[in-house]
Amino acid sequence: QHTSRRSPQPHMHGVRKLKTSEDKERERKAESRRKIEAYKHDTEQMFAMRKEGKLDAEALNATSKVLEGNPDFYVAWNNRREILLHLQTADETAYNEALGKELSFSEKCIAKNPKSYWVWLYRRWITMKLEGSMNWTRELGLCEKLLDLDSRNFHCWNYRREVSKRAGHVFADDLLFTEKKIKQNFSNYSAWHQRSFLLPLVYTHASDLLAELLKELELVRSALYTEPADQSGWIYHRWLTGTILAHMKQVEQESCAQGLPSSPAEFLCEELAKQQELRDLEPDSKWVIVTCVYLRLLLLSVTGTDTDTSADRAAVAADLQRLSQLDPPHAQYYAFLQH
């Protein structure tokens, strides 16, 4: 007698049975356990090969399995270096073949964890090995794609600076790139930091640098007015203020002739007035009040003893009192500044 084979029915009364949240959680945990077991097995295999002194393509593949699961495993990256260095002297053909694949492999690991110190360090090492055959323009393009995905990835910013130099770019080009990224997103600590590094390299004469730093205040003010609660612009503003004061001492004799502030006190008063304009718009902004206090304290430090500073001192005291109310976790710090 012929009997037909029927597959299990996924429906009950014409309605597909949906997985419950408990079912999904069980599946998730089962998949997680499977991955952990596979990773443990791959790690044990890698260590066993290393213990045996195995430094060949098979051992290299073992490190690949481990790093694909965990790009932060620095021991595996070091093992990978050992294998490649061994192949360089023992089997040049195997070495060249393996080295040619390392850029794409490290790219895969960067995609998995773009902020892994060890992947970026390894990629730098590989580019040094491939120095003569590197396509630095392509590498620069890769950095820009990664920064489009995460404009604050400081690992990529630092790497890009090195790549840009090897690609033959001038510092002025890099400065324009940082401005582009900042205008896309003012809250970009890494791009602001890169500007602090690049400006002295682009403007090497003290008076030129001072003039450019003063212009830079306009860029950072745009950020402060747009996002007054974001501290990245305020941190850069503080660096800018301190750097301007330091360079004013160097070009003191030239300042008046170039239309620059004639003294630190004049500069600080002008900047304090600009910050007061923002404060009128944002009276409860912690960062603008902190900056007003900072500027007034600097002004008091450069003001002569024959000048009446009582108004500035009273303003500082009132601002610190207000900050204690707006920012209670730092009340003790503000109390310290009053003494």
PDB file of C-alpha atoms in Angstrom, residues 234 237-238 241-242 245 264-280 283 285-304 307-323 337-338:
ATOM      1  CA  TRP A 234      34.737  74.631  24.350  1.00  0.00           C
ATOM      2  CA  HIS A 237      38.381  77.273  22.504  1.00  0.00           C
ATOM      3  CA  ARG A 238      40.354  76.961  25.733  1.00  0.00           C
ATOM      4  CA  THR A 241      42.916  81.053  24.011  1.00  0.00           C
ATOM      5  CA  GLY A 242      46.008  79.743  25.803  1.00  0.00           C
ATOM      6  CA  LEU A 245      48.291  84.330  24.646  1.00  0.00           C
ATOM      7  CA  PRO A 264      46.887  90.123  26.167  1.00  0.00           C
ATOM      8  CA  ALA A 265      44.471  92.243  28.204  1.00  0.00           C
ATOM      9  CA  GLU A 266      42.943  93.734  25.049  1.00  0.00           C
ATOM     10  CA  PHE A 267      42.521  90.290  23.498  1.00  0.00           C
ATOM     11  CA  LEU A 268      40.926  88.862  26.654  1.00  0.00           C
ATOM     12  CA  CYS A 269      38.503  91.794  26.989  1.00  0.00           C
ATOM     13  CA  GLU A 270      37.433  91.394  23.354  1.00  0.00           C
ATOM     14  CA  GLU A 271      36.910  87.651  23.757  1.00  0.00           C
ATOM     15  CA  LEU A 272      35.049  88.107  27.033  1.00  0.00           C
ATOM     16  CA  ALA A 273      32.665  90.515  25.275  1.00  0.00           C
ATOM     17  CA  LYS A 274      32.028  87.898  22.538  1.00  0.00           C
ATOM     18  CA  GLN A 275      31.284  85.246  25.151  1.00  0.00           C
ATOM     19  CA  GLN A 276      28.963  87.622  26.972  1.00  0.00           C
ATOM     20  CA  GLU A 277      26.927  87.962  23.764  1.00  0.00           C
ATOM     21  CA  LEU A 278      26.443  84.191  23.718  1.00  0.00           C
ATOM     22  CA  ARG A 279      25.669  84.209  27.424  1.00  0.00           C
ATOM     23  CA  ASP A 280      22.851  86.691  26.819  1.00  0.00           C
ATOM     24  CA  PRO A 283      22.064  82.406  30.297  1.00  0.00           C
ATOM     25  CA  SER A 285      24.742  77.344  29.672  1.00  0.00           C
ATOM     26  CA  LYS A 286      27.341  75.805  31.973  1.00  0.00           C
ATOM     27  CA  TRP A 287      30.145  75.995  29.411  1.00  0.00           C
ATOM     28  CA  VAL A 288      29.724  79.654  28.521  1.00  0.00           C
ATOM     29  CA  ILE A 289      29.792  80.604  32.226  1.00  0.00           C
ATOM     30  CA  VAL A 290      32.864  78.394  32.812  1.00  0.00           C
ATOM     31  CA  THR A 291      34.581  80.136  29.897  1.00  0.00           C
ATOM     32  CA  CYS A 292      33.687  83.590  31.201  1.00  0.00           C
ATOM     33  CA  VAL A 293      35.228  82.645  34.553  1.00  0.00           C
ATOM     34  CA  TYR A 294      38.339  81.299  32.792  1.00  0.00           C
ATOM     35  CA  LEU A 295      38.755  84.464  30.698  1.00  0.00           C
ATOM     36  CA  ARG A 296      38.254  86.739  33.715  1.00  0.00           C
ATOM     37  CA  LEU A 297      40.806  84.793  35.775  1.00  0.00           C
ATOM     38  CA  LEU A 298      43.289  85.144  32.909  1.00  0.00           C
ATOM     39  CA  LEU A 299      42.490  88.838  32.671  1.00  0.00           C
ATOM     40  CA  LEU A 300      43.118  89.282  36.394  1.00  0.00           C
ATOM     41  CA  SER A 301      46.487  87.532  36.008  1.00  0.00           C
ATOM     42  CA  VAL A 302      47.680  89.997  33.329  1.00  0.00           C
ATOM     43  CA  THR A 303      46.147  93.171  34.784  1.00  0.00           C
ATOM     44  CA  GLY A 304      48.499  95.587  36.525  1.00  0.00           C
ATOM     45  CA  THR A 307      43.975  98.796  37.934  1.00  0.00           C
ATOM     46  CA  ASP A 308      40.739  98.356  39.871  1.00  0.00           C
ATOM     47  CA  THR A 309      39.795  94.670  39.490  1.00  0.00           C
ATOM     48  CA  SER A 310      36.982  94.556  42.061  1.00  0.00           C
ATOM     49  CA  ALA A 311      34.245  94.302  39.397  1.00  0.00           C
ATOM     50  CA  ASP A 312      35.937  91.323  37.719  1.00  0.00           C
ATOM     51  CA  ARG A 313      36.501  89.581  41.039  1.00  0.00           C
ATOM     52  CA  ALA A 314      32.867  90.077  42.011  1.00  0.00           C
ATOM     53  CA  ALA A 315      31.758  88.714  38.618  1.00  0.00           C
ATOM     54  CA  VAL A 316      33.937  85.621  39.055  1.00  0.00           C
ATOM     55  CA  ALA A 317      32.500  84.975  42.519  1.00  0.00           C
ATOM     56  CA  ALA A 318      28.918  85.359  41.269  1.00  0.00           C
ATOM     57  CA  ASP A 319      29.573  83.075  38.286  1.00  0.00           C
ATOM     58  CA  LEU A 320      31.129  80.375  40.443  1.00  0.00           C
ATOM     59  CA  GLN A 321      28.134  80.524  42.752  1.00  0.00           C
ATOM     60  CA  ARG A 322      25.831  80.129  39.753  1.00  0.00           C
ATOM     61  CA  LEU A 323      27.878  77.206  38.437  1.00  0.00           C
ATOM     62  CA  LEU A 337      38.354  78.339  42.472  1.00  0.00           C
ATOM     63  CA  GLN A 338      36.935  81.040  44.732  1.00  0.00           C
TER      64      GLN A 338
END
